[in-house]
CSV table of C-alpha atoms in Angstrom, one decimal:
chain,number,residue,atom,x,y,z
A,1,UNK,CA,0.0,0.0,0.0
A,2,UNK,CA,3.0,2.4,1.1
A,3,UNK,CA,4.2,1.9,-2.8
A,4,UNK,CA,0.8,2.9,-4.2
A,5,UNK,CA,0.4,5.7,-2.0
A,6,UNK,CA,3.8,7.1,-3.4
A,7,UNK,CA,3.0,6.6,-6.7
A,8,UNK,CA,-0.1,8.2,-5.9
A,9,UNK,CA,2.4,11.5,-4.5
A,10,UNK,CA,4.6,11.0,-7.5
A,11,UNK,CA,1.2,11.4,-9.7
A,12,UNK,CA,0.2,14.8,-7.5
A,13,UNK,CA,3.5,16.6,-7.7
A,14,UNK,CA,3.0,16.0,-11.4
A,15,UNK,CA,-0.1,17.9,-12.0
A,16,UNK,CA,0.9,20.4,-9.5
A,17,UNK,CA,3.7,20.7,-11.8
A,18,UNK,CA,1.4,21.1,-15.4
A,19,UNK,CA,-1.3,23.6,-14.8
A,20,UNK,CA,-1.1,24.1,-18.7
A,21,UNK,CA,-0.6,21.8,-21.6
A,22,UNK,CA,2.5,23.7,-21.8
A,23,UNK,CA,3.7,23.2,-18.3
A,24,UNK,CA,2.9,19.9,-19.0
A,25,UNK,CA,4.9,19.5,-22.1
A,26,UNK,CA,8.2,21.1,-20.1
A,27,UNK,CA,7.1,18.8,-16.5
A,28,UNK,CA,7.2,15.2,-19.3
A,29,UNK,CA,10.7,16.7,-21.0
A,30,UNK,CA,12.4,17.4,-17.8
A,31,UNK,CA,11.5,13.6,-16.9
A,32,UNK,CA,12.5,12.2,-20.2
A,33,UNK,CA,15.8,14.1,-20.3
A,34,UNK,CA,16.3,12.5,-16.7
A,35,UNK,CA,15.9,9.2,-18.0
A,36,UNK,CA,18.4,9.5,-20.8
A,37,UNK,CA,16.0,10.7,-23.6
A,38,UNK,CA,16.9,13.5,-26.0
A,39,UNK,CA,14.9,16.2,-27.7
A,40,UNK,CA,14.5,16.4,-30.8
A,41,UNK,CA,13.9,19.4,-33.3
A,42,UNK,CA,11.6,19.2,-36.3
A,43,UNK,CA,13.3,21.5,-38.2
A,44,UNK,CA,16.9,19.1,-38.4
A,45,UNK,CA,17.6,16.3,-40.0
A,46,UNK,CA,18.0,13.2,-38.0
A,47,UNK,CA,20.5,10.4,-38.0
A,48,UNK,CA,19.8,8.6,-34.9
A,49,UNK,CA,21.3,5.6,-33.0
A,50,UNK,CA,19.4,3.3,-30.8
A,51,UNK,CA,17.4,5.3,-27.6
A,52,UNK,CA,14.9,7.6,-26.0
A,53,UNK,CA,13.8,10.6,-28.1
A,54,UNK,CA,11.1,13.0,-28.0
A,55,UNK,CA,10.0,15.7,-29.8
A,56,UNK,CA,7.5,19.2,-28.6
A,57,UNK,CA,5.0,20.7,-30.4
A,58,UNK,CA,3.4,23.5,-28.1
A,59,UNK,CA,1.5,21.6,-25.9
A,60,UNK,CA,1.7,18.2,-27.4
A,61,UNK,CA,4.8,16.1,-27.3
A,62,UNK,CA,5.8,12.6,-28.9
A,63,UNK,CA,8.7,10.6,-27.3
A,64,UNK,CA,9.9,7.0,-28.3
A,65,UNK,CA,12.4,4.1,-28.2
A,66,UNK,CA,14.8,3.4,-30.8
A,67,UNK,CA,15.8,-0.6,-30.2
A,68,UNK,CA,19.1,-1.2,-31.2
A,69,UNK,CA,18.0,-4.3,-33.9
A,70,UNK,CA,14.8,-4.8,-36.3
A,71,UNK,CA,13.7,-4.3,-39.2
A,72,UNK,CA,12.8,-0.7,-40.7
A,73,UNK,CA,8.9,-2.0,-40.8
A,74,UNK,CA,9.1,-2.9,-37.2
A,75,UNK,CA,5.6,-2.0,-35.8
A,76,UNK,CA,4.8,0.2,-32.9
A,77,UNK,CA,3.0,0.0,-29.7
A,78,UNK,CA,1.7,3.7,-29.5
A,79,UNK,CA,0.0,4.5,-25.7
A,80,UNK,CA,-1.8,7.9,-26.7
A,81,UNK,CA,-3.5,10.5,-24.2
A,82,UNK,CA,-3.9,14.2,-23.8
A,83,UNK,CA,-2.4,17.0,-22.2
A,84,UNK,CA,-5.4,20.1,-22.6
A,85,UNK,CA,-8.1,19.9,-19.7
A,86,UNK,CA,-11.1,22.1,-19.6
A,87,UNK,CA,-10.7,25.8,-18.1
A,88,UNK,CA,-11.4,29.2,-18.8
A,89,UNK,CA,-9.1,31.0,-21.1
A,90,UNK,CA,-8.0,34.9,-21.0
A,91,UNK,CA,-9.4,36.9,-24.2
A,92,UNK,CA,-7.5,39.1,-26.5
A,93,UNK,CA,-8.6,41.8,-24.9
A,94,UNK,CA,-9.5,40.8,-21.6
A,95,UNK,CA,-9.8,44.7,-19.8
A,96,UNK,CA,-13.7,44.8,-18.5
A,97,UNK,CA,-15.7,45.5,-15.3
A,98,UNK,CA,-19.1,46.5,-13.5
A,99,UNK,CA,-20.2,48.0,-10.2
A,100,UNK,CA,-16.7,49.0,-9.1
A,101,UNK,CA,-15.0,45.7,-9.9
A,102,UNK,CA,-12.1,45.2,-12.2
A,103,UNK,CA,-12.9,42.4,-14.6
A,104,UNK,CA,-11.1,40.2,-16.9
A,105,UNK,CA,-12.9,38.5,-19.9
A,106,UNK,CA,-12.3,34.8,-20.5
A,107,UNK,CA,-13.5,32.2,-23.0
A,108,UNK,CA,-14.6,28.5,-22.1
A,109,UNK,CA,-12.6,26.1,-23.2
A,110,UNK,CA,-13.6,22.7,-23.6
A,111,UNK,CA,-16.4,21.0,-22.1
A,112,UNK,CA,-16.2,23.0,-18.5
A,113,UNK,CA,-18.6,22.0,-16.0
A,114,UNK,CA,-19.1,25.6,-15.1
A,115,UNK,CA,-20.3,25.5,-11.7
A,116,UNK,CA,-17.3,24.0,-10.3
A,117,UNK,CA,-15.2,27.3,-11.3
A,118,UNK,CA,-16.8,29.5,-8.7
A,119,UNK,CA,-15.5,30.8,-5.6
A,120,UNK,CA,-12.6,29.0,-6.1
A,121,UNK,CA,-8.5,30.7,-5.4
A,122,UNK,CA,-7.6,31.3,-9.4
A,123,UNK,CA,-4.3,31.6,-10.6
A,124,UNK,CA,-3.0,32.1,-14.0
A,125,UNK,CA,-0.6,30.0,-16.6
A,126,UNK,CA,0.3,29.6,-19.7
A,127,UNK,CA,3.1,31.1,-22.4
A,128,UNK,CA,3.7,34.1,-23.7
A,129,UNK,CA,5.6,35.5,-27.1
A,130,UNK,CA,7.8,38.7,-26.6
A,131,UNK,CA,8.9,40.7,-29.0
A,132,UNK,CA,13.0,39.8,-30.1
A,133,UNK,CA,12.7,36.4,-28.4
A,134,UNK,CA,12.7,33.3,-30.3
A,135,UNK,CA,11.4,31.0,-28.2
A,136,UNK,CA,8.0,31.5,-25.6
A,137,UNK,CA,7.8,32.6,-22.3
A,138,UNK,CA,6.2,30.1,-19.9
A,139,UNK,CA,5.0,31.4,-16.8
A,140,UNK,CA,3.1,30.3,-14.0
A,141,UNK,CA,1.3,32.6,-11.3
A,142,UNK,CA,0.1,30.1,-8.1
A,143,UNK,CA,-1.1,32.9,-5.7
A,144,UNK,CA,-4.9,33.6,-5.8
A,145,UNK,CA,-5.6,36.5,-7.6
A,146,UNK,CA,-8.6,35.8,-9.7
A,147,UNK,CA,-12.2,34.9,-8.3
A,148,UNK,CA,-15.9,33.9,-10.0
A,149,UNK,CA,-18.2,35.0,-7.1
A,150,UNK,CA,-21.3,33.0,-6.6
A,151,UNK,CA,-24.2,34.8,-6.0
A,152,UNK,CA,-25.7,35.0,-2.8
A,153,UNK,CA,-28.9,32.5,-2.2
A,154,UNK,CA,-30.4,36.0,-0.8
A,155,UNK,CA,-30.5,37.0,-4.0
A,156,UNK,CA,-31.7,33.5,-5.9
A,157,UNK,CA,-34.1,31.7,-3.3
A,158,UNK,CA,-34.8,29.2,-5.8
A,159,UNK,CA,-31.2,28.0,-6.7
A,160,UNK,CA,-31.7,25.3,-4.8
A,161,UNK,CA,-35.0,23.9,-6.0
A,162,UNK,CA,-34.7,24.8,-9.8
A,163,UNK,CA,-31.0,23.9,-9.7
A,164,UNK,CA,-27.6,26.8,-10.6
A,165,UNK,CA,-28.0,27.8,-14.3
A,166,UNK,CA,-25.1,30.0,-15.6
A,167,UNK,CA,-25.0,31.9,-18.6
A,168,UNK,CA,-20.8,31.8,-19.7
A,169,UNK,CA,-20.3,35.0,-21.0
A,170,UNK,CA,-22.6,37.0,-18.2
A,171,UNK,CA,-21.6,34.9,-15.2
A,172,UNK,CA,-17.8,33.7,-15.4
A,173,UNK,CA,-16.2,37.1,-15.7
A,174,UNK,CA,-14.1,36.6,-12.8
A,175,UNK,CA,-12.7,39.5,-10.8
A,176,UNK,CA,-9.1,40.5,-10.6
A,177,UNK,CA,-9.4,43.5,-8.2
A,178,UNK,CA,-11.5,46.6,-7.5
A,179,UNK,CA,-11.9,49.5,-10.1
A,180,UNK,CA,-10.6,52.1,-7.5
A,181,UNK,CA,-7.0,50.1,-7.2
A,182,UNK,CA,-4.8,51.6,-10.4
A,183,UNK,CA,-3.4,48.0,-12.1
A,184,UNK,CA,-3.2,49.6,-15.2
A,185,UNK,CA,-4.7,46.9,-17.3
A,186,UNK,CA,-4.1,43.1,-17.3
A,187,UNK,CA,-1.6,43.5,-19.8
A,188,UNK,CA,0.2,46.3,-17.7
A,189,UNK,CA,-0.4,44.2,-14.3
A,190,UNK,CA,0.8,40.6,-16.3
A,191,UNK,CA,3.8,43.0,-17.0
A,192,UNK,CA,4.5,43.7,-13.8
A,193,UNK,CA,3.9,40.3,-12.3
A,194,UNK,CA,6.2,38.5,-14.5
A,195,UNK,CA,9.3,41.2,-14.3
A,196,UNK,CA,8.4,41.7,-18.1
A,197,UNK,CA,8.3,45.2,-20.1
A,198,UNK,CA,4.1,44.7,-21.3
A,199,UNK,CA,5.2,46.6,-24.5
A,200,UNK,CA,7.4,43.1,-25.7
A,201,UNK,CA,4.5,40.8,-25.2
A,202,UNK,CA,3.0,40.4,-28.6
A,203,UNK,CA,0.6,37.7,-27.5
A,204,UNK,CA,-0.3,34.8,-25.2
A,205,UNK,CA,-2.3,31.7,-24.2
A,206,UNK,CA,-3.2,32.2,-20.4
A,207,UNK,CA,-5.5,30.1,-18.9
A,208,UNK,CA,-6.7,30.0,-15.1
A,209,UNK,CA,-6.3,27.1,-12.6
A,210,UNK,CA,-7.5,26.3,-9.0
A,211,UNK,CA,-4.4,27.2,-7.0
A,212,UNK,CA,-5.4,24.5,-4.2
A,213,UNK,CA,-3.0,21.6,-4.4
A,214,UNK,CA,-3.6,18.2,-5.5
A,215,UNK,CA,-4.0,15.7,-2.2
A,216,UNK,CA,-4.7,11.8,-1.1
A,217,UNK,CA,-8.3,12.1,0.5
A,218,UNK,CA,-10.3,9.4,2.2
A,219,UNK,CA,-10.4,7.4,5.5
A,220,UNK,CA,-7.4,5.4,4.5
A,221,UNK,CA,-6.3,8.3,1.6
A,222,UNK,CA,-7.5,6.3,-0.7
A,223,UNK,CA,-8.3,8.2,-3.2
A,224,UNK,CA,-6.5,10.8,-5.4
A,225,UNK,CA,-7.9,14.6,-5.1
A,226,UNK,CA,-6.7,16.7,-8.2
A,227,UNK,CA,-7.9,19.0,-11.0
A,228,UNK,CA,-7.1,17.8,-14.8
A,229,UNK,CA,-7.1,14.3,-13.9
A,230,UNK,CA,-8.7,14.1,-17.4
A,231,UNK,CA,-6.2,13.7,-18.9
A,232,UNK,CA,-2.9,14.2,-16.9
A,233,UNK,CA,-3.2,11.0,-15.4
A,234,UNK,CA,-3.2,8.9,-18.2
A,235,UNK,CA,0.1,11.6,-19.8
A,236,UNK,CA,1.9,10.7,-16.1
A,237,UNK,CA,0.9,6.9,-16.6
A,238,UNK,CA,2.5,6.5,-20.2
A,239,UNK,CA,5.5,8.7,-19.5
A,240,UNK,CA,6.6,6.8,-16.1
A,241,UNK,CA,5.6,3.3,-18.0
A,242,UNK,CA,7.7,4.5,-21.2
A,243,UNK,CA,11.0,5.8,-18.7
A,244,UNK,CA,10.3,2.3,-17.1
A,245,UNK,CA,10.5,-0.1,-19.9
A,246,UNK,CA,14.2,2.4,-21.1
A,247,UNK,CA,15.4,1.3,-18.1
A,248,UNK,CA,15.0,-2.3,-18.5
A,249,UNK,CA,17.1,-4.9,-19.5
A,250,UNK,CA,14.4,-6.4,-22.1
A,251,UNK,CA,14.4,-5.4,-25.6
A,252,UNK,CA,11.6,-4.4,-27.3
A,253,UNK,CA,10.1,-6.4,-29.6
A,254,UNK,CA,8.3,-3.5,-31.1
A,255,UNK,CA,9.0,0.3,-31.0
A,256,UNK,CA,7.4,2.0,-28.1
A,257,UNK,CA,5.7,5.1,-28.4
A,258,UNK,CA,3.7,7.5,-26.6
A,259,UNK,CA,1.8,10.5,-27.9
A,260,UNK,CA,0.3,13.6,-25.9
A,261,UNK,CA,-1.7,15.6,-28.1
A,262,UNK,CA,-3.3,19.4,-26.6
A,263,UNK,CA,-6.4,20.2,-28.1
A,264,UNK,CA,-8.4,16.5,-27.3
A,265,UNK,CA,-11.0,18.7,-25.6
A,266,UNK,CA,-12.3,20.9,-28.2
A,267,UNK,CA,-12.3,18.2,-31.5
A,268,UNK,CA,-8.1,17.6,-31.7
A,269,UNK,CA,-8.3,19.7,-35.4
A,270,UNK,CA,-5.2,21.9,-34.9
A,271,UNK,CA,-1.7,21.8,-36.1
A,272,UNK,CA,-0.7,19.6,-32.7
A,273,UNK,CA,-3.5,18.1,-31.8
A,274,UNK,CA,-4.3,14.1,-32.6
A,275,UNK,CA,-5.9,14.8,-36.3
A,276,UNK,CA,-2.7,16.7,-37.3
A,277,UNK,CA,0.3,15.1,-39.1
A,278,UNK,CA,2.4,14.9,-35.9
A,279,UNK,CA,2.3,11.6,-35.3
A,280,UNK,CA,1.7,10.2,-38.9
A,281,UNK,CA,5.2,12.5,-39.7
A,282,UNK,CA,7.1,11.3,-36.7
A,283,UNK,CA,6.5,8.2,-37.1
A,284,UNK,CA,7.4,7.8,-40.7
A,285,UNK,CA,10.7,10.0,-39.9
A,286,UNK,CA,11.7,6.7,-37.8
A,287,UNK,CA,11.4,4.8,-40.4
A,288,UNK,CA,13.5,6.7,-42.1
A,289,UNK,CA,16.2,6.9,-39.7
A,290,UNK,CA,16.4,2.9,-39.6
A,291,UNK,CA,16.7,2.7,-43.3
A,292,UNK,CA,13.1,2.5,-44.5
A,293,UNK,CA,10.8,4.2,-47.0
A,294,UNK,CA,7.6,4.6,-48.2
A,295,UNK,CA,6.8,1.1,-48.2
A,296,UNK,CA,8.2,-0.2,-45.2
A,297,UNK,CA,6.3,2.7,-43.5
A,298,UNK,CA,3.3,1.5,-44.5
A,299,UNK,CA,4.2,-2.1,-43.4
A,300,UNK,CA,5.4,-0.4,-39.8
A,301,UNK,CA,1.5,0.8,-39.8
A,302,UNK,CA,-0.3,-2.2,-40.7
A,303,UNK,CA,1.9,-4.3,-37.8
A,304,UNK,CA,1.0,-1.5,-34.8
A,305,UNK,CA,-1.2,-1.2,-32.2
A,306,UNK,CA,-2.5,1.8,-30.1
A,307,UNK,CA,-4.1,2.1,-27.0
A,308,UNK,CA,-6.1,5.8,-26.2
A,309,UNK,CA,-5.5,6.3,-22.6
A,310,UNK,CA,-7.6,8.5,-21.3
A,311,UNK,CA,-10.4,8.7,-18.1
A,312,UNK,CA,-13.8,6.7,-17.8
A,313,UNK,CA,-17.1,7.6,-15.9
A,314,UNK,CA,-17.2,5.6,-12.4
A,315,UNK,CA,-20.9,4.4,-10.9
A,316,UNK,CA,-21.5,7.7,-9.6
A,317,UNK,CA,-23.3,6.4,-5.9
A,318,UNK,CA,-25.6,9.4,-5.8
A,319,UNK,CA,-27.0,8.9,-9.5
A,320,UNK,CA,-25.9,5.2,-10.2
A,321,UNK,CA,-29.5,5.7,-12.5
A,322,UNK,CA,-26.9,7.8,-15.4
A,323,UNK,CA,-25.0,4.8,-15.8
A,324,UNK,CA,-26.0,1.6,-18.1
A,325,UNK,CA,-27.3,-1.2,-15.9
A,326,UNK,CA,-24.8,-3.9,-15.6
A,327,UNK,CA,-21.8,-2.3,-16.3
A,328,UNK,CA,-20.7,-0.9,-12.8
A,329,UNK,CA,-17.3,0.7,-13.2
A,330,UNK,CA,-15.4,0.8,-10.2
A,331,UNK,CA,-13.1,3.2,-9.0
A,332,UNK,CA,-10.2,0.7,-7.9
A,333,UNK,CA,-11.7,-1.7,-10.2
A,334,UNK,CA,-9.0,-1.9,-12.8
A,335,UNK,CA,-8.4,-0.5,-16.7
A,336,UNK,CA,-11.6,0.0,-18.1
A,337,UNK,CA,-12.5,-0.9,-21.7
A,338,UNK,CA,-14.8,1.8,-23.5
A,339,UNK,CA,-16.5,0.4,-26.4
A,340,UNK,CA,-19.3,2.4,-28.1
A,341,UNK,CA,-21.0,1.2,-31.5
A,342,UNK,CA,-21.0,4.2,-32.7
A,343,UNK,CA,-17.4,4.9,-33.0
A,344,UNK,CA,-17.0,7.2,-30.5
A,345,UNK,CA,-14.4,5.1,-28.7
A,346,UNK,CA,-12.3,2.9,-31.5
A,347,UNK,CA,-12.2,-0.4,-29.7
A,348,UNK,CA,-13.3,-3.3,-31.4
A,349,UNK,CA,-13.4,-7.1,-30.9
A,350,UNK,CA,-10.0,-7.1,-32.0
A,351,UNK,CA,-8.4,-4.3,-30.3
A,352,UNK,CA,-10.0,-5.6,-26.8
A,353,UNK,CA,-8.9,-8.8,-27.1
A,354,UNK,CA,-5.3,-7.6,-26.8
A,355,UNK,CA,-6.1,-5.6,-23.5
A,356,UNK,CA,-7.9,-8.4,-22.0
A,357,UNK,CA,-5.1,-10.8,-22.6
A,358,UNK,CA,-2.4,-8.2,-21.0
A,359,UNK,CA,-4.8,-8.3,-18.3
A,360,UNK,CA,-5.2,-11.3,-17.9
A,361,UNK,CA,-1.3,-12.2,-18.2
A,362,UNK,CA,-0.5,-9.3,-15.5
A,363,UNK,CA,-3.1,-10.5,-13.4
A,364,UNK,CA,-4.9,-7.3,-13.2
A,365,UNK,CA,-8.8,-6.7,-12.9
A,366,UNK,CA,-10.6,-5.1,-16.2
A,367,UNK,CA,-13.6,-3.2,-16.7
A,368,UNK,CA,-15.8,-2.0,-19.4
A,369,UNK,CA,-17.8,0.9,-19.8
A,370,UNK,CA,-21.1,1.7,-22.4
A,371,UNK,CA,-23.3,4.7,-22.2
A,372,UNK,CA,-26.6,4.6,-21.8
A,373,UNK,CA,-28.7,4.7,-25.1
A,374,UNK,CA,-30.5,7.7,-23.7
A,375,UNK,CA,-27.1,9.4,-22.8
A,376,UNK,CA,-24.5,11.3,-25.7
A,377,UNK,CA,-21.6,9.3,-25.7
A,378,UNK,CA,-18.4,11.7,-25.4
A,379,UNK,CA,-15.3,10.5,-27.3
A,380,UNK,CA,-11.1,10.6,-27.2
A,381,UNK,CA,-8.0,11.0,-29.4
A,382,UNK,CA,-8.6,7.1,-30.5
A,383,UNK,CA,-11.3,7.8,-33.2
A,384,UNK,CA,-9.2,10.7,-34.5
A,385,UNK,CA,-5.9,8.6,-34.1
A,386,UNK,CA,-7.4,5.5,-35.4
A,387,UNK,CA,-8.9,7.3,-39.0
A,388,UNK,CA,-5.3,8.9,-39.5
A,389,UNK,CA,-3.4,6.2,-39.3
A,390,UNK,CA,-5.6,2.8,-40.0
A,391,UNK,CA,-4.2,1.2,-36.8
A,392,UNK,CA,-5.9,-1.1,-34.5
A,393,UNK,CA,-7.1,0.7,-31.5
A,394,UNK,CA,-8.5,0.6,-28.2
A,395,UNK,CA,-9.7,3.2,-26.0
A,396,UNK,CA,-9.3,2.8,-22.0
A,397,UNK,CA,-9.8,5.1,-19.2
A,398,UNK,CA,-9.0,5.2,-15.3
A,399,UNK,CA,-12.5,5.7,-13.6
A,400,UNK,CA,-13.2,8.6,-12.1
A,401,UNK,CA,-15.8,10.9,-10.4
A,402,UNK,CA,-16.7,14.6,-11.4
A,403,UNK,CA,-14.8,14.6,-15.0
A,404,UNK,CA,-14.3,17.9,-15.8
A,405,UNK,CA,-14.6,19.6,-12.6
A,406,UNK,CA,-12.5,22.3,-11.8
């Protein structure tokens, strides 16, 4: 139990570490590069022995093994998840305000569950571009200094019997201080805050977080407290399995990879997320490096295998009524297999056969989740992943309550 628990510590002090996709990005490369792994840019050319590699691409990052024998058209054994979570995300021009209050404006990103942001200690991350500087400026601001006030049930008697309803662009505005206090704009105050002349910062992706550290909670601590579980659980769980199996004495029989795309939570149609090139290019830039072409690219593809880690919906013991009858998913039940006929999730027959055998071989406990028929399925990167490059996959989460909470 002691080892769990300090995995479990391992797996706080990681999201505590990634309260962006980008901080996530830098929190998996400082790992790798402690493991032996090397970075990568996409701009060289490569001519690469056996070992760890990686490559970043804002805030999605690829990193692999290189075995030392094997053919070119050796497959891979991709483990895929994401590094975006839902938040709310600072606008272009964020100045606003009423009644006395200094405001900033913010756009939902992803699917939020918007009740969970308020009256909650905000802080602010994310990366900025400054003028004559050729790389970005990640920052990180963990003090509370933004706040979405709730309104008082004085003023709503029937919040509690008609239920919260919140309309994003009226009612998530949170406050940064009061209009009498000169700050001189967010740009001018973000300035200030980060030791950085506001005139060199051409632009930015900032994005708030709760500033309230990830814990164990429970009677016996038994479960793990954190925000952007979905999906930094599963990115923590590939990286420490992929810095594992480098360590080992065993050579791979087939080239391990494992792909963190940003953007899952909005559709994964951008330049780094899961339906870009990345990973198709990468991948076929391996192949290259061992000797291979076109052909034995395509032959790599058609022997590989991917599984989409991601998170899954646990019985929920208050409304065990949302969940299909007879498919109880259990929080320390094991790896759950998502399956959903309509493509939502890309496991098939096939593709869960291989998990249930690992299973099975590891003597580990499985699990496998269906939605309701009544209930919108919601998907992951294995669709998109699977589409793009015609490789068997299967999508399997780590159950969880309140997905999506802040």
């Amino acid at each position: 139990m002691q080892d769990n628990k300090q995995a479990a510590r391992d797996l706080l002090g990681f999201i505590d570490a990634s309260p962006s996709p980008f901080h996530a990005c830098g929190e998996v490369a400082r790992r790798l590069e402690g493991a032996g792994f090397r970075q990568l840019e996409e701009l060289e050319s490569w001519s690469l022995e056996a070992g760890g590699f990686f490559v970043v691409r804002g805030g999605s990052l690829v990193a692999w093994l290189l075995p030392d024998v094997g053919e070119p058209w050796t497959g891979f054994r991709i483990a895929g998840a994401h590094t975006d979570s839902p938040n709310l995300r600072i606008k272009p021009r964020p100045d606003t305000g009423r009644a006395g209050y200094a405001q900033v404006g913010v756009e939902v990103y992803g699917g939020v569950l918007l009740n969970s942001w308020l009256d909650r200690d905000l802080g602010l991350s994310g990366r900025l571009h400054l003028r004559d500087a050729e790389e970005p400026h990640l920052f990180r601001i963990d003090r509370p200094i933004l706040r979405v006030p709730q309104l008082a049930i004085h003023l709503d008697r029937e919040v509690n019997d008609k239920g919260l309803k919140l309309n994003p662009q009226k009612h998530l505005v949170p406050v940064l201080g009061l209009e009498s206090v000169d700050y001189g704009g967010f740009l001018t105050w973000l300035g200030d805050e980060l030791d950085v002349d506001p005139a060199r910062i051409l632009s930015w992706d900032a994005m708030l977080h709760d500033t309230l550290p990830a814990s164990l909670s429970g009677a016996r601590e038994e479960f793990v407290v954190a925000p952007r579980l979905d999906n930094l659980c599963s990115t923590f769980e590939a990286i420490e399995a992929l810095i594992a199996l480098a360590g080992s004495s065993e050579a791979p029989k087939s080239i391990p990879v494992v792909s963190l795309f940003d953007h899952e939570e909005v559709g994964s149609t951008s330049a780094r997320g899961a339906g870009s090139s990345l990973l198709g290019t990468l991948l076929e830039r391996v192949v290259h490096v061992r000797g291979g072409g076109r052909e034995d690219y395509h032959r790599a593809l058609a022997g590989s295998f991917c599984a989409s880690i991601d998170m899954a919906h646990a019985t929920h013991p208050n409304y065990p009524e949302r969940h299909e009858p007879g498919h109880h998913v259990a929080i320390d039940g094991g790896p759950v297999i998502k399956v959903n006929a309509n493509q939502r999730y890309a496991t098939d027959a096939t593709s869960a056969a291989v998990v249930v055998d690992a299973c099975e071989r590891a003597g580990v406990p499985h699990q496998r989740f269906v939605s309701r028929n009544d209930t919108p399925c919601g998907s992951t990167i294995g669709p998109v992943t699977a589409a793009r490059l015609g490789v068997s996959t299967v999508d399997v989460g780590v159950a969880m309550l309140s997905m999506h909470s802040a």
